[in-house]
Coordinates of C-alpha atoms in Angstrom, one line a residue:
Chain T
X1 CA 0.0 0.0 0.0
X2 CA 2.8 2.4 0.1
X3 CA 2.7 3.5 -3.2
X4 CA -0.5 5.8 -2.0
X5 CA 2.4 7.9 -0.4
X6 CA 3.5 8.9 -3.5
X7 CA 0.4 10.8 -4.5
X8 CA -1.6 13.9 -2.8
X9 CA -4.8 11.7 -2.3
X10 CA -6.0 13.8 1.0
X11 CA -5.6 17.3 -1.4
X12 CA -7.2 15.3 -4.3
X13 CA -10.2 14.6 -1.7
X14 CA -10.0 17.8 -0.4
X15 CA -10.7 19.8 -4.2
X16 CA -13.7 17.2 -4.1
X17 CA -15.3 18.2 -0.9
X18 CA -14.6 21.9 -1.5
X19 CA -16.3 20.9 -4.6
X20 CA -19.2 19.6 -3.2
X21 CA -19.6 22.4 -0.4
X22 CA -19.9 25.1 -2.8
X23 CA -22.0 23.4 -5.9
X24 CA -24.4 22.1 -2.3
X25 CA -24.9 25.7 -1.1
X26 CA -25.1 27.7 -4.7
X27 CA -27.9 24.6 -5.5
X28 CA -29.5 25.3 -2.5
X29 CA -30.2 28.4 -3.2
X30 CA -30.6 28.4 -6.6
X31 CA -33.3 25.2 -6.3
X32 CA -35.0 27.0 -3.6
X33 CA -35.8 29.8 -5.4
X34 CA -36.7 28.3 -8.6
X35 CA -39.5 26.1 -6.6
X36 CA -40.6 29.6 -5.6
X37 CA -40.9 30.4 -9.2
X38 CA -42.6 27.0 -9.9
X39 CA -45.8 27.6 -7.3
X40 CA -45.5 31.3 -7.6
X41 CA -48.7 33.2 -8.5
X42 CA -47.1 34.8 -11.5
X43 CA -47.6 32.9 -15.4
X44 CA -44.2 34.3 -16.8
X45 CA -42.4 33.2 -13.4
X46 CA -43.9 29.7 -13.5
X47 CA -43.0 29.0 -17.2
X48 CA -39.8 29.9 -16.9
X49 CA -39.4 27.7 -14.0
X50 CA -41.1 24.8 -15.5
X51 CA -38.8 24.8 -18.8
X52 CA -35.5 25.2 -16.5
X53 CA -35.9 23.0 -14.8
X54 CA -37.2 20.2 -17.8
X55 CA -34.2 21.3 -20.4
X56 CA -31.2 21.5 -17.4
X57 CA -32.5 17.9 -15.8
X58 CA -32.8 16.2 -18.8
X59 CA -29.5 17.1 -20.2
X60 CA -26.3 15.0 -19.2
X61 CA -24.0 16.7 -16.5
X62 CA -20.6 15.8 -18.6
X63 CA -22.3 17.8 -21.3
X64 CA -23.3 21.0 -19.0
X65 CA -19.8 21.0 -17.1
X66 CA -17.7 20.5 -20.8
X67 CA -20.2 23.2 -22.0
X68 CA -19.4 25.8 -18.9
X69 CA -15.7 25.2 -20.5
X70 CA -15.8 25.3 -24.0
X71 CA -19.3 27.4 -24.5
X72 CA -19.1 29.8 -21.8
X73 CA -14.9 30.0 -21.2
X74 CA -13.1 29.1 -24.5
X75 CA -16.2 30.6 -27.1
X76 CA -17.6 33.3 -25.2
X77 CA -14.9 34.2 -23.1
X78 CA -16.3 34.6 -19.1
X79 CA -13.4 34.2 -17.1
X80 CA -14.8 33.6 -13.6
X81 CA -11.0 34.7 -11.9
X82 CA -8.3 36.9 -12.3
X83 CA -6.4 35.6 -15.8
X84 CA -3.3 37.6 -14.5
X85 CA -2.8 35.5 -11.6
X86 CA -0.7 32.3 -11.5
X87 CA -3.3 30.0 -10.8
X88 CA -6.0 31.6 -13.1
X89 CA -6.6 28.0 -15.2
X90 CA -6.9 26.1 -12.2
X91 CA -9.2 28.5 -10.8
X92 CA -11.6 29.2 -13.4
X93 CA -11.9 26.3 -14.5
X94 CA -13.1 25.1 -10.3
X95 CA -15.4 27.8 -10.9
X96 CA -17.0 26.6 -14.2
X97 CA -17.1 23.4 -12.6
X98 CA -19.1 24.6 -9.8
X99 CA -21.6 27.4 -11.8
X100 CA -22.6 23.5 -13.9
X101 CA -22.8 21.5 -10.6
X102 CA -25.5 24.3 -9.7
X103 CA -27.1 25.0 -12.5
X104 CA -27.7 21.1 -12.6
X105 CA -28.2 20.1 -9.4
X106 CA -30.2 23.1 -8.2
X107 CA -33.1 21.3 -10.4
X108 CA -33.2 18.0 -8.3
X109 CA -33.7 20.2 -5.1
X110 CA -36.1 22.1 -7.1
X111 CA -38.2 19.2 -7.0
X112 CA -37.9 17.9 -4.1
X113 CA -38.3 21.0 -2.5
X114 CA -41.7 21.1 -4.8
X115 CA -42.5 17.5 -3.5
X116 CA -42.2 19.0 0.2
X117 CA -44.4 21.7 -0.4
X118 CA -47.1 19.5 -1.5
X119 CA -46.7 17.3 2.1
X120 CA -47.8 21.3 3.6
X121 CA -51.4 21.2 3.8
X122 CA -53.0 24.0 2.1
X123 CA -54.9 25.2 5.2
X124 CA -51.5 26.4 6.6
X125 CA -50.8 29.1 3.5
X126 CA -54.7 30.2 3.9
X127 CA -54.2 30.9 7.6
X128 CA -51.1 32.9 6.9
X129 CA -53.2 34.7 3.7
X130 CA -56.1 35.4 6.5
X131 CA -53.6 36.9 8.7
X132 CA -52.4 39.3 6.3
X133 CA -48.8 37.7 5.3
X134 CA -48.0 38.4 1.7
X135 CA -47.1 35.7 -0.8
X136 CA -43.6 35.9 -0.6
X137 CA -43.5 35.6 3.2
X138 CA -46.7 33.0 3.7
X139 CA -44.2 31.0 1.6
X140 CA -40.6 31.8 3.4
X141 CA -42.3 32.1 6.9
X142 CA -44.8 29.4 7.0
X143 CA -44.4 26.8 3.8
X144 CA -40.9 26.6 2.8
X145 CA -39.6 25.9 6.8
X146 CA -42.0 23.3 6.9
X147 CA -41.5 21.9 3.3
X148 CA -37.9 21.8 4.0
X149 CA -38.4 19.7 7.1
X150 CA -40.0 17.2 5.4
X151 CA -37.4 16.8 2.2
X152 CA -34.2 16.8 4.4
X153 CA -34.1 12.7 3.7
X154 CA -34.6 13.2 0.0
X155 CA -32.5 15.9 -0.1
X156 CA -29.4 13.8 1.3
X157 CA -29.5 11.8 -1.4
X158 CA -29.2 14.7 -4.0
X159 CA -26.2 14.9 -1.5
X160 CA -25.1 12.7 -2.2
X161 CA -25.4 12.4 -5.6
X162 CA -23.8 15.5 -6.3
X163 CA -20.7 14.6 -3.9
X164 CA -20.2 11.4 -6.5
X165 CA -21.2 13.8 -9.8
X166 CA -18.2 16.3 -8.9
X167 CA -15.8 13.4 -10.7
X168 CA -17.2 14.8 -13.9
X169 CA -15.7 17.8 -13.0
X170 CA -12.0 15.6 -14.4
X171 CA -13.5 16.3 -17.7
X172 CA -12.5 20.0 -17.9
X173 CA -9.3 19.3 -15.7
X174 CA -10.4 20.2 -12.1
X175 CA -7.5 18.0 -9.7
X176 CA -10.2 16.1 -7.9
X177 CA -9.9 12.4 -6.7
X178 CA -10.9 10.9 -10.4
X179 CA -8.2 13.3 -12.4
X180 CA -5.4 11.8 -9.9
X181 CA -6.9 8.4 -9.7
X182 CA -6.8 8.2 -13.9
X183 CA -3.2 9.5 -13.0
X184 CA -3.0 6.3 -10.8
X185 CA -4.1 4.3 -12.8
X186 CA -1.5 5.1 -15.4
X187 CA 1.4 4.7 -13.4
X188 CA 0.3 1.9 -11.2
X189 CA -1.5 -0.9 -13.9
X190 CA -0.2 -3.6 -11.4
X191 CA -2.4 -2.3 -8.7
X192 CA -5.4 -1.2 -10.6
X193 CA -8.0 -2.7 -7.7
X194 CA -6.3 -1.3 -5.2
X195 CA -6.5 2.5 -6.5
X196 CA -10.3 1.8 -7.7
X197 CA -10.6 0.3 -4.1
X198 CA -8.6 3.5 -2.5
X199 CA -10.6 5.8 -4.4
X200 CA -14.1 3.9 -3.5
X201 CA -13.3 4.2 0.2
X202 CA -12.8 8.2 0.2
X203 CA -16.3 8.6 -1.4
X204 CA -17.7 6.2 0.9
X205 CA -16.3 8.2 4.0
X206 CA -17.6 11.0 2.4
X207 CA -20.9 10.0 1.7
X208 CA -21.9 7.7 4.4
X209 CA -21.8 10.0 7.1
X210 CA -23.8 12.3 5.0
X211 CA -26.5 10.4 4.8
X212 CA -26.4 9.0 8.3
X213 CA -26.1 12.5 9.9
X214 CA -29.5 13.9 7.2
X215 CA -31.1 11.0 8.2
X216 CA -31.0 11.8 11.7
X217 CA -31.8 15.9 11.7
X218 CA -34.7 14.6 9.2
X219 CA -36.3 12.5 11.9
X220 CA -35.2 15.4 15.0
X221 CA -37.0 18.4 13.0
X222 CA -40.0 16.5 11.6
X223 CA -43.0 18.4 11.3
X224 CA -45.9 16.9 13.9
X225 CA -49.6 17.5 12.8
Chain Q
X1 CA -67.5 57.7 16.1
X2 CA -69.4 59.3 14.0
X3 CA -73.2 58.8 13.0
X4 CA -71.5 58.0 9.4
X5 CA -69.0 55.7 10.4
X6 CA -71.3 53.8 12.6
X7 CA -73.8 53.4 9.9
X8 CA -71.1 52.4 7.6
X9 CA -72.2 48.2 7.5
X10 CA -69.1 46.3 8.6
X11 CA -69.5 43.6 6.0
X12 CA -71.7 44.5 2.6
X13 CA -72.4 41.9 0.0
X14 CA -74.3 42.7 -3.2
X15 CA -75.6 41.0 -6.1
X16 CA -72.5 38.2 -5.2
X17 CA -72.4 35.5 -7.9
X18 CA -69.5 32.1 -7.3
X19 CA -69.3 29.6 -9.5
X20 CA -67.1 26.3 -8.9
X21 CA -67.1 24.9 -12.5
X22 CA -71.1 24.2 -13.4
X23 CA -71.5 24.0 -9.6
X24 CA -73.6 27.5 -8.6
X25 CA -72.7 28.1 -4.8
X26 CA -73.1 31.4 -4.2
X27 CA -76.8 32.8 -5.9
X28 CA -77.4 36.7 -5.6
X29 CA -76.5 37.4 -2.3
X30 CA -77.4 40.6 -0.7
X31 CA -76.0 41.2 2.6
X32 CA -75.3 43.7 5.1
X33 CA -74.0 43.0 8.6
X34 CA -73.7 46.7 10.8
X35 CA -70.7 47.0 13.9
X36 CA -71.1 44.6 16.4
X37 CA -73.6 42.5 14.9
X38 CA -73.5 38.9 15.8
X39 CA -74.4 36.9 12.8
X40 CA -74.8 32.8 12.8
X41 CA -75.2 31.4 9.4
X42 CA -76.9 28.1 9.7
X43 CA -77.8 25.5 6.4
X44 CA -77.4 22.1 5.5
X45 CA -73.7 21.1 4.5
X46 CA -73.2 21.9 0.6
X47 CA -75.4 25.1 1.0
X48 CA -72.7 27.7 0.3
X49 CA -72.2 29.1 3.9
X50 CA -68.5 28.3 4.1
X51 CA -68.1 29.7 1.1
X52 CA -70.0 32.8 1.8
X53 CA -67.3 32.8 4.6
X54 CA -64.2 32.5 2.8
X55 CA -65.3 35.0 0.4
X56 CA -65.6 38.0 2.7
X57 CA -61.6 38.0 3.0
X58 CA -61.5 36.6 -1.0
X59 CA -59.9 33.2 0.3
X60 CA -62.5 32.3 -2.3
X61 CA -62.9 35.1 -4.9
X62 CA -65.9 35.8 -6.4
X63 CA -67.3 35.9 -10.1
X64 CA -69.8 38.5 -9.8
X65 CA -71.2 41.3 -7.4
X66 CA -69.1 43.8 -4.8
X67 CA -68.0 43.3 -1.3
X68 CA -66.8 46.2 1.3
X69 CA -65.5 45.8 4.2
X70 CA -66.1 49.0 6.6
X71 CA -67.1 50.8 3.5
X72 CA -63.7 49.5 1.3
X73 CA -64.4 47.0 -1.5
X74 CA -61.9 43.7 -1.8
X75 CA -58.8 44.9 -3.5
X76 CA -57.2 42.4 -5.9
X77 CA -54.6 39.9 -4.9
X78 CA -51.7 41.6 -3.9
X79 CA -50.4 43.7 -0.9
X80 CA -53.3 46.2 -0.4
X81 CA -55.3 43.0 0.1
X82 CA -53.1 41.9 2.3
X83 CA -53.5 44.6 4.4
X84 CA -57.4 44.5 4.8
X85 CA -57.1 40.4 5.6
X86 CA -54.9 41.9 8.5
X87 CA -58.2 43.2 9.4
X88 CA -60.3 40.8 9.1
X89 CA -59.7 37.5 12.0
X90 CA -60.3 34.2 10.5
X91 CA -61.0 31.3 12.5
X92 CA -60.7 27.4 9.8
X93 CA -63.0 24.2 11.3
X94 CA -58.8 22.5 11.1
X95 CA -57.6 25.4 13.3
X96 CA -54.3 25.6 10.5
X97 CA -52.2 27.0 13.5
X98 CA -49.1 26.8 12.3
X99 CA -47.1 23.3 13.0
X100 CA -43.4 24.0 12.9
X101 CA -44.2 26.8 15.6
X102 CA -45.6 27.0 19.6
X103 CA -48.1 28.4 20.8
X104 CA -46.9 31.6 21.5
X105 CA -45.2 32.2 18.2
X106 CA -48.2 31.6 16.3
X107 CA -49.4 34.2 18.0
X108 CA -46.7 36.6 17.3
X109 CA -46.6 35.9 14.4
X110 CA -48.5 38.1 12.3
X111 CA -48.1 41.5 14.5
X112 CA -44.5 41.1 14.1
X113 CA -44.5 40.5 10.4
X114 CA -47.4 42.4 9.2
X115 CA -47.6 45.2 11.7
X116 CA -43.8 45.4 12.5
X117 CA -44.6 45.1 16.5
X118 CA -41.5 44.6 18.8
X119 CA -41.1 40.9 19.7
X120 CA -40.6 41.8 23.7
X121 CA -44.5 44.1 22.8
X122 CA -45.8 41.0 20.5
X123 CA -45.0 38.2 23.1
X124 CA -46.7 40.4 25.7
X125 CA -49.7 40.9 24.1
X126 CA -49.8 37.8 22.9
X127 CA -49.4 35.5 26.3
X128 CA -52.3 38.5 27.4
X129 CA -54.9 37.1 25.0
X130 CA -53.8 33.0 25.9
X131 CA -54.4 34.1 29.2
X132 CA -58.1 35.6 28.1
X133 CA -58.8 32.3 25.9
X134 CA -57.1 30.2 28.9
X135 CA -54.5 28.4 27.9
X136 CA -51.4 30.8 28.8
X137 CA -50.1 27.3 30.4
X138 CA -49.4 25.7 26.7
X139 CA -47.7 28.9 25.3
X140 CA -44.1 27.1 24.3
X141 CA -46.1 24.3 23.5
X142 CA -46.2 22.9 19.7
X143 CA -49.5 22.8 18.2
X144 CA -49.5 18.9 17.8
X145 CA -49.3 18.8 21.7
X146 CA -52.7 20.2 22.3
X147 CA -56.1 19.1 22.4
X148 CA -58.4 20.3 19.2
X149 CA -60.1 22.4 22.0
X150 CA -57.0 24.1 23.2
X151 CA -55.9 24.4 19.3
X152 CA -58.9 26.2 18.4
X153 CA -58.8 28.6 21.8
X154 CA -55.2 29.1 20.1
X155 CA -56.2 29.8 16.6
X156 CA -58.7 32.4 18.4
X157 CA -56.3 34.5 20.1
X158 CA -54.0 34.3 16.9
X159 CA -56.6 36.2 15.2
X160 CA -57.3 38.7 17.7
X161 CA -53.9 39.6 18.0
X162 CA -54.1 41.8 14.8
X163 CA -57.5 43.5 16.9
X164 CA -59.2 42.9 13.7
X165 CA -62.3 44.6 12.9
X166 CA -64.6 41.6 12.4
X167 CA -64.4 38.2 12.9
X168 CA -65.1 35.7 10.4
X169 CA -65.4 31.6 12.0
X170 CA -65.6 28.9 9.5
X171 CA -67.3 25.7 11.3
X172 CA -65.0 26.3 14.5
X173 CA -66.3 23.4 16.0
X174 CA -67.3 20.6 13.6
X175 CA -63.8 18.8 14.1
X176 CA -63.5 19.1 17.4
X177 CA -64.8 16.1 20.0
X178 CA -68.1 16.5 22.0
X179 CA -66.5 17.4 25.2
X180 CA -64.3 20.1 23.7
X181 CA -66.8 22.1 21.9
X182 CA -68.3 24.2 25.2
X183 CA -64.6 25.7 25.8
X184 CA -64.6 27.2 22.3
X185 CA -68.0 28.4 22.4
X186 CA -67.7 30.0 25.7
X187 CA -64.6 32.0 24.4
X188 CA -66.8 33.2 21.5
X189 CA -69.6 34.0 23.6
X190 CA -67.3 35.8 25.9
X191 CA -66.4 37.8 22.3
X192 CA -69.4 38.4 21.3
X193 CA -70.6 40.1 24.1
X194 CA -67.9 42.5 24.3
X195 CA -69.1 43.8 21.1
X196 CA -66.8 42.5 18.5
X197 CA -68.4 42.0 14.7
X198 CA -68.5 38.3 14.1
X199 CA -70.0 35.9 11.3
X200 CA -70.1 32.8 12.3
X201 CA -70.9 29.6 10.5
X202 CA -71.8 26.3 13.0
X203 CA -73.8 24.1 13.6
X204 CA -74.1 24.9 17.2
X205 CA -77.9 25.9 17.6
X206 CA -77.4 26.6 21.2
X207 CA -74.8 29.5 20.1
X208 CA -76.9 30.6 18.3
X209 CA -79.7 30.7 20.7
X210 CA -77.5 32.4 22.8
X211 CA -74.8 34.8 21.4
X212 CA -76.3 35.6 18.1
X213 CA -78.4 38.7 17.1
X214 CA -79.4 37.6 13.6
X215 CA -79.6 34.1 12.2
X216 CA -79.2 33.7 8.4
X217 CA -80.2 30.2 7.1
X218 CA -78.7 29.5 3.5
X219 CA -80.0 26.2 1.0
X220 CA -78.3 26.1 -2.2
X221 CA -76.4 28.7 -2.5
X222 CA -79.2 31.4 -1.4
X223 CA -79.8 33.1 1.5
X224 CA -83.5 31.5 2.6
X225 CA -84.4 33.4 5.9
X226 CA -82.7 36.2 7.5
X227 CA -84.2 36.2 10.9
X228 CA -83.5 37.0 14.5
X229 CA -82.9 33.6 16.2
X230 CA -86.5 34.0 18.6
X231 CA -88.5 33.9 15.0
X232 CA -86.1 31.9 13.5
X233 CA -86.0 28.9 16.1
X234 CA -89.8 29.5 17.1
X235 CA -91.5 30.2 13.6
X236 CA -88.8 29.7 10.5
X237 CA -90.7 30.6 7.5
X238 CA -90.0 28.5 4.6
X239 CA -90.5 24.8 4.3
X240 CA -86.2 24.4 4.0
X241 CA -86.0 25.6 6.9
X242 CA -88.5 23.8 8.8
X243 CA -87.4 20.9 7.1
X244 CA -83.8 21.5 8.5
X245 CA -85.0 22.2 12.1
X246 CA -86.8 19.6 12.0
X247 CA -84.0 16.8 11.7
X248 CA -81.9 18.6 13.8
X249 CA -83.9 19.3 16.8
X250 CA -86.0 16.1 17.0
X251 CA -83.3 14.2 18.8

């Protein structure tokens, strides 16, 4: 097993979970508010929801993160760092990577989020109208805290998902754990189930305790009616 | 106040039309109720009243007709609506007090976010008006924890904390059990008699025996007799309404 001490695996690791941690946050806020656009009162707001979300989930993530390269980098030229600085390629490029991880992922908590809001029943948002709450806050105040409570399980699974999709993120040169396991891989044919097995077990570590921890603040916050 | 304002009907329906699809629920309904008027709406289920109800704050909005309340007709969905709901106390037959929050907050709620009351002020006023509905005890409580009674005792001083001009209850006490329903009717008793504006759909004939000044009975989507309760209870006019006393006061 020595020959893992030849290669940065814990800063390989590391670019994924900074990885994850941003694309999680920038989809969490993007997701939530395109469900607000999806049950909003407004035609224009809804439409536009409706068709994001339908064109960005249906098309393949390797397509949307080589896209955020070549499309919006290499053709149209946003540079999302400073291109003077040293490290601008490595950079913008983690940047493109993460603008796709939320433009894509932010649709599955969309949904969810959607699905959550349904398990609210609708005598809650008429109680808030009656009291004189406008629509944005019946929904921030009273629906969405409750909707969220009930989509924390399904939500760890788009966790999840998008802790194991940020290996895509290789395909536009990001050093995350699949760009130096391909490296591995190279240089160590003789021990080619050992690095897939090496790999595998810094996902899982990731990932379990993901789930295992949502699982648990999903049951402690539960809604009781 | 002012001869004006006093004559001024708090709630004023006319020529109100609602459709749901084919379904005709609301038929020309006239209505004026004046300040302080205590005003039980009685009728077999499917007759419209709830939905006479909900459309006096437009939870239900309505296809034909005006309504004013204190002399302002419905606004349009938006915020100046908003601001006349504020106004306007609903009590729902499911109570809908908000589950992810206690007691208290519930309470709060609204005079905080609508009226922009201090929370130290809000909390105040609010464990003030558990106390009057009596259940200051459950204040940090979570809805779920309560019984329906105490729930709907809640969802009462929730809507008074806004000191809303009239009070609208929807079937406050069809879902709760028997033994519960006095302690919900004795708090609106209690309401009525200090003069508050109040329409109130039920099925409680002693209530409205007791606390009402005017009894409207509604079949099919009209408004049949408009009565006080002595003539309505000792000599209804129409045949619906005999009809409907009569199954419900035999036993």
């Amino acid at each position: 097993m020595d020959f893992l001490s030849r290669y940065d695996l814990l800063g390989a690791f590391w670019v994924t979970v900074q990885l994850t941690v941003f694309s999680a946050i920038g989809s969490l806020v993007w997701g939530t508010v395109l469900a607000a656009m999806r049950v909003s009162p407004v035609p224009v707001m809804r439409a536009f929801g409706t068709a994001y979300v339908n064109l960005v989930r249906n098309t393949p993530l390797t397509l949307i993160i080589i896209g955020a390269s070549l499309g919006l980098y290499s053709t149209l030229g946003l540079a999302l760092a400073d291109d003077t600085s040293g490290t601008f390629l490595k950079d913008n490029n983690f940047r493109l990577a993460v603008l796709g991880f939320v433009a894509y992922t932010a649709t599955f908590v969309c949904e969810s989020l959607r699905a959550g809001i349904n398990t609210v029943p609708v005598g809650q948002a008429e109680a808030a109208r009656a009291l004189g709450l406008r629509f944005g806050q019946t929904l921030g105040i009273v629906v969405l805290p409750q909707a969220f409570r009930a989509v924390i399980a399904p939500l760890a699974s788009v966790l999840i998902a998008l802790t194991k999709n940020t290996t895509v993120a290789s395909a536009i040169g990001v050093a995350e754990a699949s760009l130096l396991m391909s490296e591995m891989i190279e240089n160590e044919s003789d021990k080619l189930f050992l690095v897939f097995a090496s790999i595998a077990v810094g996902f899982v570590v990731l990932t379990l305790p993901t789930g295992l921890l949502l699982g648990w603040v999903a049951k402690k916050v539960a809604v009781k009616r | 106040m002012t001869a004006a304002a006093a004559a001024t009907p708090m709630i004023r329906m006319s020529g109100v039309d609602k459709f749901f699809g084919p379904l005709h629920v609301l038929r020309n309904i006239d209505l004026e109720v004046p300040k302080g008027q205590v005003v039980v709406v009685l009728g077999p289920s499917g007759s419209g009243k709830s939905t006479l109800c909900r459309t006096i704050n437009r939870l239900e909005p309505i296809d034909k007709g005006t309504i004013e309340v204190d002399g302002q007709p419905l606004p349009a969905e938006g915020r100046a609506l908003a601001k006349l709901r504020a106004e306007v106390g609903m009590v729902f037959q499911q109570f809908n007090l908000f589950a992810h929050k206690t007691i208290v907050e519930n309470v709060m709620l609204a005079p905080v976010r609508v009226r922009g009351v201090g929370k130290d002020e809000a909390r105040r006023t609010a464990l003030e008006l558990l106390e009057r509905v009596g259940i200051a005890t459950q204040a940090d409580k979570y809805p779920a924890q309560l019984s329906g009674g105490q729930q709907q005792r809640a969802a009462i001083a929730r809507a008074l904390a806004m000191r809303p001009k009239v009070m609208l209850f929807d079937e406050p006490t069809s879902a709760l059990d028997p033994e519960m329903v006095q302690e919900v009717l004795d708090v609106m008793t209690t309401l009525a008699a200090e003069g508050m504006t109040m329409l109130v759909v039920t099925h409680e004939m002693g209530f409205a025996r007791k606390a009402a000044d005017r009894v409207l009975f509604m079949a099919d989507g009209e408004v049949v007799e408009d009565a006080t309760p002595e003539e309505f209870f000792g000599a209804p006019k129409s045949a619906r309404a005999r009809d409907f006393l009569g199954k419900i006061l035999t036993h």
